[in-house]
Short mmCIF file of C-alpha atoms in Angstrom, two decimals:
data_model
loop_
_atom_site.label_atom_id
_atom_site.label_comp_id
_atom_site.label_asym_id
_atom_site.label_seq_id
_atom_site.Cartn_x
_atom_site.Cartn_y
_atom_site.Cartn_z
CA UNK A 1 0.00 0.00 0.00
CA UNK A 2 2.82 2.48 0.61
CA UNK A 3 4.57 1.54 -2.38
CA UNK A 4 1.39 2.68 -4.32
CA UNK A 5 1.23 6.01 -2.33
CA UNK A 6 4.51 6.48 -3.27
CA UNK A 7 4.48 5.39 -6.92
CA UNK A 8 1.27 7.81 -7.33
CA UNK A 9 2.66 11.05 -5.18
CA UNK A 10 5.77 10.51 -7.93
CA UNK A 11 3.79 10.48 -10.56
CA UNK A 12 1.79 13.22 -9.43
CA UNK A 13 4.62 15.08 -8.71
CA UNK A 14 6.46 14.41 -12.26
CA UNK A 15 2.95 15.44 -14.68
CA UNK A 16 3.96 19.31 -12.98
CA UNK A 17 4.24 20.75 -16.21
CA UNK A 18 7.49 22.31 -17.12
CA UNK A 19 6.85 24.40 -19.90
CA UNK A 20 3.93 26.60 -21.17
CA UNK A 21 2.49 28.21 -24.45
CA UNK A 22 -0.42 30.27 -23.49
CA UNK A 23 -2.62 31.62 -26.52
CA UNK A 24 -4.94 33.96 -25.84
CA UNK A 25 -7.66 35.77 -27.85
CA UNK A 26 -8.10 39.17 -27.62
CA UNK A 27 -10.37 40.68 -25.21
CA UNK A 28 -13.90 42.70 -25.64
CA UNK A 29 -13.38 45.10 -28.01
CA UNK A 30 -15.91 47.68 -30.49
CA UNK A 31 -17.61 46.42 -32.99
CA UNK A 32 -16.07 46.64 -36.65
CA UNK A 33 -18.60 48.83 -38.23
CA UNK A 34 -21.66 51.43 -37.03
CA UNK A 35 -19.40 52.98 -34.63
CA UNK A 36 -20.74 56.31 -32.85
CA UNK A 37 -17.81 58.84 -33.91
CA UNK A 38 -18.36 60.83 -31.15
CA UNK A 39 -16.53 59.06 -28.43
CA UNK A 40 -12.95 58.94 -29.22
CA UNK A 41 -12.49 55.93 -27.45
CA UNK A 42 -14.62 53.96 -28.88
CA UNK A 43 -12.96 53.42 -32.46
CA UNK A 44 -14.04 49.85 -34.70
CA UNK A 45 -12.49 47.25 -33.26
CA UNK A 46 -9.96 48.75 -30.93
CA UNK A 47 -10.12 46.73 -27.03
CA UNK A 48 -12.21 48.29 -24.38
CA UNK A 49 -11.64 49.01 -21.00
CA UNK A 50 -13.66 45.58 -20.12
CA UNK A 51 -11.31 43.91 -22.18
CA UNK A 52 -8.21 44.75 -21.01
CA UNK A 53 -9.62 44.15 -17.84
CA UNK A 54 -11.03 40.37 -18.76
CA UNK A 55 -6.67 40.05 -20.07
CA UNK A 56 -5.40 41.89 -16.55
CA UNK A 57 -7.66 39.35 -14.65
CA UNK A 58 -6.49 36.36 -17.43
CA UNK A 59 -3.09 37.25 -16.99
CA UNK A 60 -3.12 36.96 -13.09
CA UNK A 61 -4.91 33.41 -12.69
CA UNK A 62 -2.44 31.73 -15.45
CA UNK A 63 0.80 32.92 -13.69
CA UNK A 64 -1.48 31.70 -10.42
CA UNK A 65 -1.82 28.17 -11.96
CA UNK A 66 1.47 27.95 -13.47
CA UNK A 67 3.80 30.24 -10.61
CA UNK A 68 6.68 27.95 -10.72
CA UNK A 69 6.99 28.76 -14.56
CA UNK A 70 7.16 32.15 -14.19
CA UNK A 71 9.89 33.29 -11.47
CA UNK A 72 9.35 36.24 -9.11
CA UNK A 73 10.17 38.79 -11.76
CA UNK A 74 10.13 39.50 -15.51
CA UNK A 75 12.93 37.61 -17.69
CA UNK A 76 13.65 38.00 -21.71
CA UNK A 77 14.95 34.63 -21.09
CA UNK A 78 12.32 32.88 -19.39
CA UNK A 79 9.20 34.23 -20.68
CA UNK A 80 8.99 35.52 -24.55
CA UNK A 81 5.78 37.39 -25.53
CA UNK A 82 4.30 37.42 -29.36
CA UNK A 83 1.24 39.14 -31.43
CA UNK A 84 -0.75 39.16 -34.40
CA UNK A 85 0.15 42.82 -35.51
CA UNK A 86 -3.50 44.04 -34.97
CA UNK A 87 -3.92 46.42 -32.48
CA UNK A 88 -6.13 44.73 -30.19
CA UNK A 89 -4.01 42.06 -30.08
CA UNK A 90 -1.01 43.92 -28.93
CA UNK A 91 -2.41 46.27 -26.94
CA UNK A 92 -4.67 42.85 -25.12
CA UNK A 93 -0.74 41.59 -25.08
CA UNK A 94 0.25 44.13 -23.03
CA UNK A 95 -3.08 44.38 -20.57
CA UNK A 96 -2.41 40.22 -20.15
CA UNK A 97 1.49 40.74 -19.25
CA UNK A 98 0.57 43.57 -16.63
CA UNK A 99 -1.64 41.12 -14.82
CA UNK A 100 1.27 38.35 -14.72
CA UNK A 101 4.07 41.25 -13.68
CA UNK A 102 2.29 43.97 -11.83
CA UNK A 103 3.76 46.87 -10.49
CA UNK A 104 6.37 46.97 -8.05
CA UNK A 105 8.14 44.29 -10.10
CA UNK A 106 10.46 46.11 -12.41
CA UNK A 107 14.55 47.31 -11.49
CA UNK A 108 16.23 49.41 -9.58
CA UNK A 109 18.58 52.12 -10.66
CA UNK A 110 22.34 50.58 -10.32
CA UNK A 111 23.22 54.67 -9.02
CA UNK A 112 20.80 57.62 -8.50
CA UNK A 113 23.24 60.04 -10.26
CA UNK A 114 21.27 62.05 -12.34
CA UNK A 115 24.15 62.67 -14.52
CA UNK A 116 23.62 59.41 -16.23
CA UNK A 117 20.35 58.97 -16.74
CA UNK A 118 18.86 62.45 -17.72
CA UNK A 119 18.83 62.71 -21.82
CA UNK A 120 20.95 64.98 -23.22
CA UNK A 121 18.65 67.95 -23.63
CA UNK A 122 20.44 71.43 -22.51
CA UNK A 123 18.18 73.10 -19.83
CA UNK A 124 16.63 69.49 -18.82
CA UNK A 125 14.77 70.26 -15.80
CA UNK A 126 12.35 67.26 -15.43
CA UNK A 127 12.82 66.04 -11.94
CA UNK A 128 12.75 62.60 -11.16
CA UNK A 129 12.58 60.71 -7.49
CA UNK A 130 12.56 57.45 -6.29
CA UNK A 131 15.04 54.66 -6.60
CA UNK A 132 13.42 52.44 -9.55
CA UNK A 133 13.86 52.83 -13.52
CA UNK A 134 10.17 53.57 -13.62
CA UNK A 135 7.71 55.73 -11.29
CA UNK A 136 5.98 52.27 -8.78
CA UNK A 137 9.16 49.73 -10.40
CA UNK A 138 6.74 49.57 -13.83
CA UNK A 139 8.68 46.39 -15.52
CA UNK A 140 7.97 47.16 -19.66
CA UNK A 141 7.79 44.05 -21.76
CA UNK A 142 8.57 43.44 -25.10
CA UNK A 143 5.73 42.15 -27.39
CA UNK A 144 7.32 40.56 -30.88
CA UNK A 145 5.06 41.02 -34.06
CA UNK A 146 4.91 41.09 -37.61
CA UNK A 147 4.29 43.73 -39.86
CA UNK A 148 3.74 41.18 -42.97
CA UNK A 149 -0.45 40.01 -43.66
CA UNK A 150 -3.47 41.68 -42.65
CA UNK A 151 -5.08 38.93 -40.70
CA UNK A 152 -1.79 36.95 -40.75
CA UNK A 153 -0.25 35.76 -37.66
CA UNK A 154 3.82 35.90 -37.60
CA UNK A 155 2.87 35.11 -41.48
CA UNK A 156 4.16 35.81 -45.08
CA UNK A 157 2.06 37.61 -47.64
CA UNK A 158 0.21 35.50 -50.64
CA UNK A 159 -0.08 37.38 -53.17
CA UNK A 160 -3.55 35.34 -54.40
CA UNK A 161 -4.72 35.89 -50.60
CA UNK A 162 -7.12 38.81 -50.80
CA UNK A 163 -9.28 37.49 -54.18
CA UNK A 164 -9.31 33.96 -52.72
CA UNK A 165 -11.24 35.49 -49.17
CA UNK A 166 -13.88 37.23 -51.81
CA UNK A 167 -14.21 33.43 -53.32
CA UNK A 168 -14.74 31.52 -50.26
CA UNK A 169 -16.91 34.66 -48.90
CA UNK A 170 -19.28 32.98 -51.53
CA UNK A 171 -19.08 29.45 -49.64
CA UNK A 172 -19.94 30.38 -46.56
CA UNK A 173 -23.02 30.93 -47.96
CA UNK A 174 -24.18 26.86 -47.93
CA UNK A 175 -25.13 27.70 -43.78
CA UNK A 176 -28.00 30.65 -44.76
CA UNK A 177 -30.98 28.59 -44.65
CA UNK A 178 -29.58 26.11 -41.61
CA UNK A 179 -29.77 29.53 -39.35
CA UNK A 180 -33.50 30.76 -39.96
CA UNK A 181 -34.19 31.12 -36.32
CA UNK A 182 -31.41 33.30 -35.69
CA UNK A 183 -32.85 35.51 -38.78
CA UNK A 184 -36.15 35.30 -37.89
CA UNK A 185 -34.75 36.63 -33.72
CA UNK A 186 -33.40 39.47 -35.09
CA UNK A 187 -36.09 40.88 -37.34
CA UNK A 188 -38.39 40.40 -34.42
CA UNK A 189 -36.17 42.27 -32.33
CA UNK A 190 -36.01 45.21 -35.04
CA UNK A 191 -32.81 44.61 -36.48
CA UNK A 192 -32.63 45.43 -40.47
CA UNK A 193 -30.18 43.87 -42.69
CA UNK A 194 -29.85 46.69 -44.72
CA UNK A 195 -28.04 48.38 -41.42
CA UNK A 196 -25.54 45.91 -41.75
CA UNK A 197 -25.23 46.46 -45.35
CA UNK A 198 -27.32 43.49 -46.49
CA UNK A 199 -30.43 43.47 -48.16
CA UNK A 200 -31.06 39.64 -46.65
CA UNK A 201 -29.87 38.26 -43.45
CA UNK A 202 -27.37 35.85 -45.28
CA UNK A 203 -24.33 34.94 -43.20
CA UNK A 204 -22.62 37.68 -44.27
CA UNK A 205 -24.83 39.99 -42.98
CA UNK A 206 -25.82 37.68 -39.86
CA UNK A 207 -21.84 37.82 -39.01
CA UNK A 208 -21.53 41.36 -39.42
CA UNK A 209 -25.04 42.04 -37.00
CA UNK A 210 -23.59 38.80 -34.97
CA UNK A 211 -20.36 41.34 -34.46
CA UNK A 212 -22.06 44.42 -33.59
CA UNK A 213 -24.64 42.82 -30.68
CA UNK A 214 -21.69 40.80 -29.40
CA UNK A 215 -19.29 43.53 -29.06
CA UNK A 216 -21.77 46.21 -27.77
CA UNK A 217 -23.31 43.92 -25.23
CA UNK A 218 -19.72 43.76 -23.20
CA UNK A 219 -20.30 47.96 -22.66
CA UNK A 220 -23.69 48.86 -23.96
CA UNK A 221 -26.36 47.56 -20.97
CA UNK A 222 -29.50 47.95 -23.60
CA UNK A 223 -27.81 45.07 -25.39
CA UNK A 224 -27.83 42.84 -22.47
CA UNK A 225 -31.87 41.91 -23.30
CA UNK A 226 -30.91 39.73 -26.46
CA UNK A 227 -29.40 36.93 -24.65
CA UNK A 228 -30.96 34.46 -26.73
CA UNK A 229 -29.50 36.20 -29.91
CA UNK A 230 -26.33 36.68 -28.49
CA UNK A 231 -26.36 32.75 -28.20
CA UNK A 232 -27.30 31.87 -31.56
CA UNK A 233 -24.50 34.24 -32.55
CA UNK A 234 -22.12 31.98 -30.63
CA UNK A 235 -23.09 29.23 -32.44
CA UNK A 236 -22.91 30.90 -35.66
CA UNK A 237 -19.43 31.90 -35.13
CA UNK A 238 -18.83 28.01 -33.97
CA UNK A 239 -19.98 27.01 -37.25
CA UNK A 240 -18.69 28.99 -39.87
CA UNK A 241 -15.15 29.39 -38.65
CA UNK A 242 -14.75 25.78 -36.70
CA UNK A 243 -16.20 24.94 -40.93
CA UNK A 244 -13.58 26.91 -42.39
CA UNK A 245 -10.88 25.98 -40.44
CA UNK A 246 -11.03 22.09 -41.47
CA UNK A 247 -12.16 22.99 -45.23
CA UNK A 248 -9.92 25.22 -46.84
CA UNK A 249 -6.70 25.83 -47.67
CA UNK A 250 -6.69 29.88 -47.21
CA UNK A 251 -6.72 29.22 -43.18
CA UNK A 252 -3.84 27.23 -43.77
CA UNK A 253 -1.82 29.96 -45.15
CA UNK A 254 -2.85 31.91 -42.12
CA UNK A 255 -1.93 29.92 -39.49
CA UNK A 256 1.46 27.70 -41.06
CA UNK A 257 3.65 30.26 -39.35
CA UNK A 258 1.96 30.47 -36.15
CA UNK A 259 2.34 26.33 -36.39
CA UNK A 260 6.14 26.36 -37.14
CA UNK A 261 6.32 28.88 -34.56
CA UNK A 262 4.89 26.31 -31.68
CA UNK A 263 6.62 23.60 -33.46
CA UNK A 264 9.98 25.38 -33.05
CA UNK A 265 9.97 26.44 -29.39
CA UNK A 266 8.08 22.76 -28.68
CA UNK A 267 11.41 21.20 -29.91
CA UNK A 268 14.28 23.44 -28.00
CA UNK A 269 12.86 22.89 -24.63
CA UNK A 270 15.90 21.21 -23.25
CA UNK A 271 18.05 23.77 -24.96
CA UNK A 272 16.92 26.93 -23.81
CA UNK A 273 16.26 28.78 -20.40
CA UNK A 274 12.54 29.86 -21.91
CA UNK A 275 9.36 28.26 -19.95
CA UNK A 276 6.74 30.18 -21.22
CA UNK A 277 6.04 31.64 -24.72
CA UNK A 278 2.43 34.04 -25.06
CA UNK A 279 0.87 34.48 -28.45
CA UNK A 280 -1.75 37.27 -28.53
CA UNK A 281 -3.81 35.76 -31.62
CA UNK A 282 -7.19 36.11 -33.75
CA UNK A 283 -10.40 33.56 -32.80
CA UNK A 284 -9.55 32.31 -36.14
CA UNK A 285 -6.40 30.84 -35.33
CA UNK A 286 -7.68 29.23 -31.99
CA UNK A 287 -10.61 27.68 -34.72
CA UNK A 288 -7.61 25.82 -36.62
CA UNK A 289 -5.32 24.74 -34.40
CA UNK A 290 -8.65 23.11 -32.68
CA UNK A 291 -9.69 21.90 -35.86
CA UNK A 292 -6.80 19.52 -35.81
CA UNK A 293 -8.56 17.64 -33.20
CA UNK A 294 -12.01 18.27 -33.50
CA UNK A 295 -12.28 18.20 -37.45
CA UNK A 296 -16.20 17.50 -36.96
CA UNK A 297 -16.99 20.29 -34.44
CA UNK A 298 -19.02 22.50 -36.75
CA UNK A 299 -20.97 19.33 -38.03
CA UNK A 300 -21.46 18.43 -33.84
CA UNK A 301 -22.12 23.00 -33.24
CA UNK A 302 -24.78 23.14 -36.59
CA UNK A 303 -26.53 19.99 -35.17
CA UNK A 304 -26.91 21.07 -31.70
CA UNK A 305 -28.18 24.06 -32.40
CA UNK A 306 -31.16 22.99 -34.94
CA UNK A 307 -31.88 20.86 -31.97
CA UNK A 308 -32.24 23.97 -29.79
CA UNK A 309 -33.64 26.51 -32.11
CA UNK A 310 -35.24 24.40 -34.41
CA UNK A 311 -36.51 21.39 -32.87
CA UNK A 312 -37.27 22.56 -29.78
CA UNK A 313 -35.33 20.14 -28.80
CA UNK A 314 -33.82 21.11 -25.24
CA UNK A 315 -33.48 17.81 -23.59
CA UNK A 316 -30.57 16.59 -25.98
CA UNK A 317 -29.30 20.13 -25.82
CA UNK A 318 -27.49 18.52 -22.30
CA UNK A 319 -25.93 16.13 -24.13
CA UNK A 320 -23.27 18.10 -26.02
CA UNK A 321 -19.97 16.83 -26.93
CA UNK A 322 -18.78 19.77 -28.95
CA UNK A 323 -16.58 22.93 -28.46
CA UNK A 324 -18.10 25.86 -27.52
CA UNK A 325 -17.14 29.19 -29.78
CA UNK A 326 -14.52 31.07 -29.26
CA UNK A 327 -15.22 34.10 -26.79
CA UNK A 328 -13.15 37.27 -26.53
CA UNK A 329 -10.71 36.75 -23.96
CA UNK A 330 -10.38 32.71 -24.16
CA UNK A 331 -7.65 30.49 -23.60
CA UNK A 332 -5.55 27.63 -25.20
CA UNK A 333 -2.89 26.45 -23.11
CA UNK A 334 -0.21 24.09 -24.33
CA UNK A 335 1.34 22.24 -21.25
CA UNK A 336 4.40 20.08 -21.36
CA UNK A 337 5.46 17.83 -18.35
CA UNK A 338 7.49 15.07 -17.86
CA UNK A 339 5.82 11.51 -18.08
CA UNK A 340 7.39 8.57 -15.52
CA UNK A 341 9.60 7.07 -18.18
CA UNK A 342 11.73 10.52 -18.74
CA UNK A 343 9.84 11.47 -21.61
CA UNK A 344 7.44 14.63 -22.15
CA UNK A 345 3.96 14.55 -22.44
CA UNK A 346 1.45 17.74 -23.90
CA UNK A 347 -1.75 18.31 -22.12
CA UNK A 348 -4.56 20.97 -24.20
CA UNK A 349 -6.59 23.24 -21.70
CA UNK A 350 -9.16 25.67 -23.46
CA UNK A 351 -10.47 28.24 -20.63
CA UNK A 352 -9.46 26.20 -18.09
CA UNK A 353 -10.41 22.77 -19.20
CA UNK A 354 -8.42 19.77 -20.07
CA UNK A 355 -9.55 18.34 -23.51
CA UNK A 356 -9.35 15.16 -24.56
CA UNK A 357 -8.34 15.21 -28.68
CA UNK A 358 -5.99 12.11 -28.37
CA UNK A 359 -7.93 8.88 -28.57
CA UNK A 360 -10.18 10.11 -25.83
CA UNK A 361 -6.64 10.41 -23.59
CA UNK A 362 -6.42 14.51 -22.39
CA UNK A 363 -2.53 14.05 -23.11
CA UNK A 364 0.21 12.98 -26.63
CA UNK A 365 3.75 12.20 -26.14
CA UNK A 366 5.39 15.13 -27.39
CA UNK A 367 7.13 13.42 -30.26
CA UNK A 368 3.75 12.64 -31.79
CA UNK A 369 2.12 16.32 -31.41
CA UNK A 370 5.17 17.96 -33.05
CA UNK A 371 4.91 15.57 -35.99
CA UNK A 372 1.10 16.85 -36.10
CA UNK A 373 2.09 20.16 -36.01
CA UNK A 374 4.41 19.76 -38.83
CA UNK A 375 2.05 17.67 -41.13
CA UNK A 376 0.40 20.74 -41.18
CA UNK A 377 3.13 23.67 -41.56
CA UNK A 378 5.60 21.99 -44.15
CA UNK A 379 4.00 23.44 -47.07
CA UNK A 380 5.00 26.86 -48.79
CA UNK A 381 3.18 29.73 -49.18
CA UNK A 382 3.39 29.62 -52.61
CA UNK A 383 2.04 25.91 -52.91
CA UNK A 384 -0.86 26.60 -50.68
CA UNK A 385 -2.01 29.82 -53.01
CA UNK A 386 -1.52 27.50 -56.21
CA UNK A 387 -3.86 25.36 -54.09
CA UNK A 388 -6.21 27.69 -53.86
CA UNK A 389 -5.86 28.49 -57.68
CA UNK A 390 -6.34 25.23 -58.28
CA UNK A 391 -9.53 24.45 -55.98
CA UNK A 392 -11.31 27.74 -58.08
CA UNK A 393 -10.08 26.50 -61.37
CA UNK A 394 -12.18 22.96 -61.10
CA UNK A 395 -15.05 25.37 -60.08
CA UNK A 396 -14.79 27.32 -63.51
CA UNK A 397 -13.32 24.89 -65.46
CA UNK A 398 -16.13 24.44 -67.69
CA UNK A 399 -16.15 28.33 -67.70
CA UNK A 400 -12.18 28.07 -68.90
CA UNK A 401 -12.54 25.24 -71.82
CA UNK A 402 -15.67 27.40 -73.34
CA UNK A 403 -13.59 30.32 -73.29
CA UNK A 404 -10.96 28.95 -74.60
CA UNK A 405 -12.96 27.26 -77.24
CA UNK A 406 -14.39 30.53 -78.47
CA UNK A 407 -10.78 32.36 -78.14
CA UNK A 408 -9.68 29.53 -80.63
CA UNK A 409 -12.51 29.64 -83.07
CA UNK A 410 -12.68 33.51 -82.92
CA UNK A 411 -8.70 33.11 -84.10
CA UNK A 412 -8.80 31.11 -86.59
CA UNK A 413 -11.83 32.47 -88.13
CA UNK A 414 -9.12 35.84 -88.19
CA UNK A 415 -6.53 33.87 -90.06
CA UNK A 416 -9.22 32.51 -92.64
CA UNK A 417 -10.16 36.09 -93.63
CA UNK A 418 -6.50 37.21 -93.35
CA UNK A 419 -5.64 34.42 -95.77
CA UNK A 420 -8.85 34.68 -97.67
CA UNK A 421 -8.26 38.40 -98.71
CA UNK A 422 -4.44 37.86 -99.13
CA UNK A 423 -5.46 35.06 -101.77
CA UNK A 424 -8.10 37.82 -103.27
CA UNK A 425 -5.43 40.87 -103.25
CA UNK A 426 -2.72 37.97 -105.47
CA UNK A 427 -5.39 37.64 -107.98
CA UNK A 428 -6.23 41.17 -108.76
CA UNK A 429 -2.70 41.62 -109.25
CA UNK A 430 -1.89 39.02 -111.23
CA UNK A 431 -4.68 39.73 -113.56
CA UNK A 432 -3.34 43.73 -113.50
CA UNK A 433 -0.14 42.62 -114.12
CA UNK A 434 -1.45 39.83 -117.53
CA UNK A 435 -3.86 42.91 -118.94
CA UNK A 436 -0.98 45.65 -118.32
CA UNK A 437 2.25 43.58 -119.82
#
């Protein structure tokens, strides 16, 4: 009995995980379009102050769960911070950070001689007191980010990336008529799709309304009365991106850096000092890195919500098994620990809970998840657009060979007249030249 008490505390005490990658969505922010211009603050999708408070509060309860990752103050080499170069990312980046390293946690000045750190400015007369670098030891943080894609994370620019979003704009299109209830909600609650620049609710235009009640109801209290719409929303979201993320290749192109970024840190654990590594991202990157493991969850979303907006159907509403969407401020925490053979393990927590992706197992020897990470980062940026070319090109290839066809005919009907009235012009002269000569 006290060799199993031991054999279990050892255990225990070896799954402590040893490194962490924490990515985090950013928080609440304003809504992308129908802004009112005349608060400053308030600009289309910048953060709010409730979201950078739901990242301050974040930020403190994942350095509480993971303290012995993080050391009692700030270190370059111990904790390495990234972003999606959006500015709600970044500045959601920075709101998280100041949560894990609050004030009173920066350096001290080596010497308070003013000589050597006053700027050289004649006449500088800006006095200074205290004994820190910063006024209440503020620690700054460096936040790494790309200036390369729009919605790209860490990513390179495809040239063919803007015209294939307008194609598969047109795709997303297949899920108008499964979302009738959520249509139906929002004309009843007033809402006109021509004020989200629609003349239809199709999922365009649901999205875009889906945006504005979602974003307003986190610092608007009149929006708090459409809870029921702001739940068919969720599940709308769920859908279309959890869809996207397993069906085409453009989200692949969006999301192969951020993978060979994971992939790379995942592999130099034992080399470097680093234990954790934050990534500020998009919704739509925590959508395809879950999509890896839960390729069916917008088939499982889609069903369970006909079954509680269409059906009526609340009793199997209990019996989910899919992910819920992907709120502002959520959580996807990579853990590594050490298993009881001396090898490493990787554990998936989304807001808090353990998944359970592998086989119905909640952890993947590490060899095995860096292998599934780079299945699905190898390719080049270049391939993946002439994979997108390609996937259009079957859906207008009958529109190409007709083309074509025409092109052809319309040429050589060119070079029959050309030749026709070169053969005409060689007879008139021949007969000028017999009657002349």
């Amino acid at each position: 009995m006290i060799f199993l008490y031991v054999s279990l505390l050892l255990s225990w005490m070896k799954a402590e995980p040893i490194y962490l990658i924490e990515i985090f969505r950013y928080g609440a922010r304003v809504q992308k379009s129908h802004v009112d211009n005349s608060d400053p603050f308030y600009i289309p999708g910048e953060i709010t102050s409730v979201g950078l408070k739901q990242h301050f509060l974040l930020g403190k309860q994942i350095r509480k769960d993971y303290s012995q990752l993080f050391g009692d103050k700030y270190s370059s080499q111990r904790h390495q911070v990234y972003s999606s170069n959006q500015n709600n990312t970044i500045t959601s980046a920075y709101a998280h950070l100041f949560g894990q390293y609050e004030l009173e946690s920066g350096v001290e000045l080596e010497a308070n001689v003013p000589s050597l750190f006053n700027p050289p400015i004649e006449d500088f007369d800006i006095p200074f007191e205290g004994t820190s670098a910063l006024p209440h030891k503020f620690m700054p943080i460096s936040v790494i980010s790309s200036e390369k894609g729009r919605n790209l994370l860490f990513g390179e620019n495809c040239k063919c990336l803007t015209d294939m979003e307008r194609h598969f704009q047109k795709k997303r299109e297949k899920f108008t008529d499964d979302f009738e209830p959520l249509k139906n909600s929002l004309i009843e609650a007033g809402f006109n799709p021509e004020d989200f620049n629609g003349y239809i609710f199709d999922v365009k235009t649901l999205l875009e309304a889906c945006d504005y009640i979602i974003a307003r109801s986190y610092y608007d209290s009149k929006f708090k009365k459409y809870p029921e719409i702001i739940d068919q929303c969720d599940f709308l979201n769920n859908v279309v991106y959890s869809y996207f993320s397993t069906n085409t290749t453009i989200t692949k192109i969006a999301n192969t850096s951020l993978f060979r970024l994971i992939s790379k840190r995942l592999s130099i654990i034992d080399k470097k000092n680093k234990k954790v590594i934050s990534i500020s991202a998009l919704d739509t990157n925590f959508y395809y890195i879950l999509s890896l493991f839960f390729p069916e969850n917008h088939e499982c979303a889609l069903n369970l919500y006909k079954k509680k907006y269409d059906e009526k159907n609340f009793n199997s509403f209990f019996e989910k098994s899919c992910l819920d969407s992907i709120k502002f401020a959520s959580s996807l925490l990579i853990e590594v620990s050490n298993d009881s053979e001396g090898g490493k393990f990787v554990s998936l927590r989304l807001n808090g809970e353990y998944l359970t992706p592998f086989n119905g197992e909640k952890s993947i020897k590490l060899p095995s998840f860096l292998t599934l990470l780079r299945d699905n980062s190898e390719k080049k940026y270049d391939a993946l657009c002439l994979g997108i070319v390609e996937e259009i090109s079957r859906g207008l290839s009958f529109v190409w060979i007709v083309t074509l066809f025409m092109i052809l005919i319309e040429i050589g009907f060119l070079l029959f007249t050309m030749l026709k009235n070169k053969n005409e012009q060689m007879k008139d002269y021949n007969e000028f030249i017999i009657n002349n000569f």
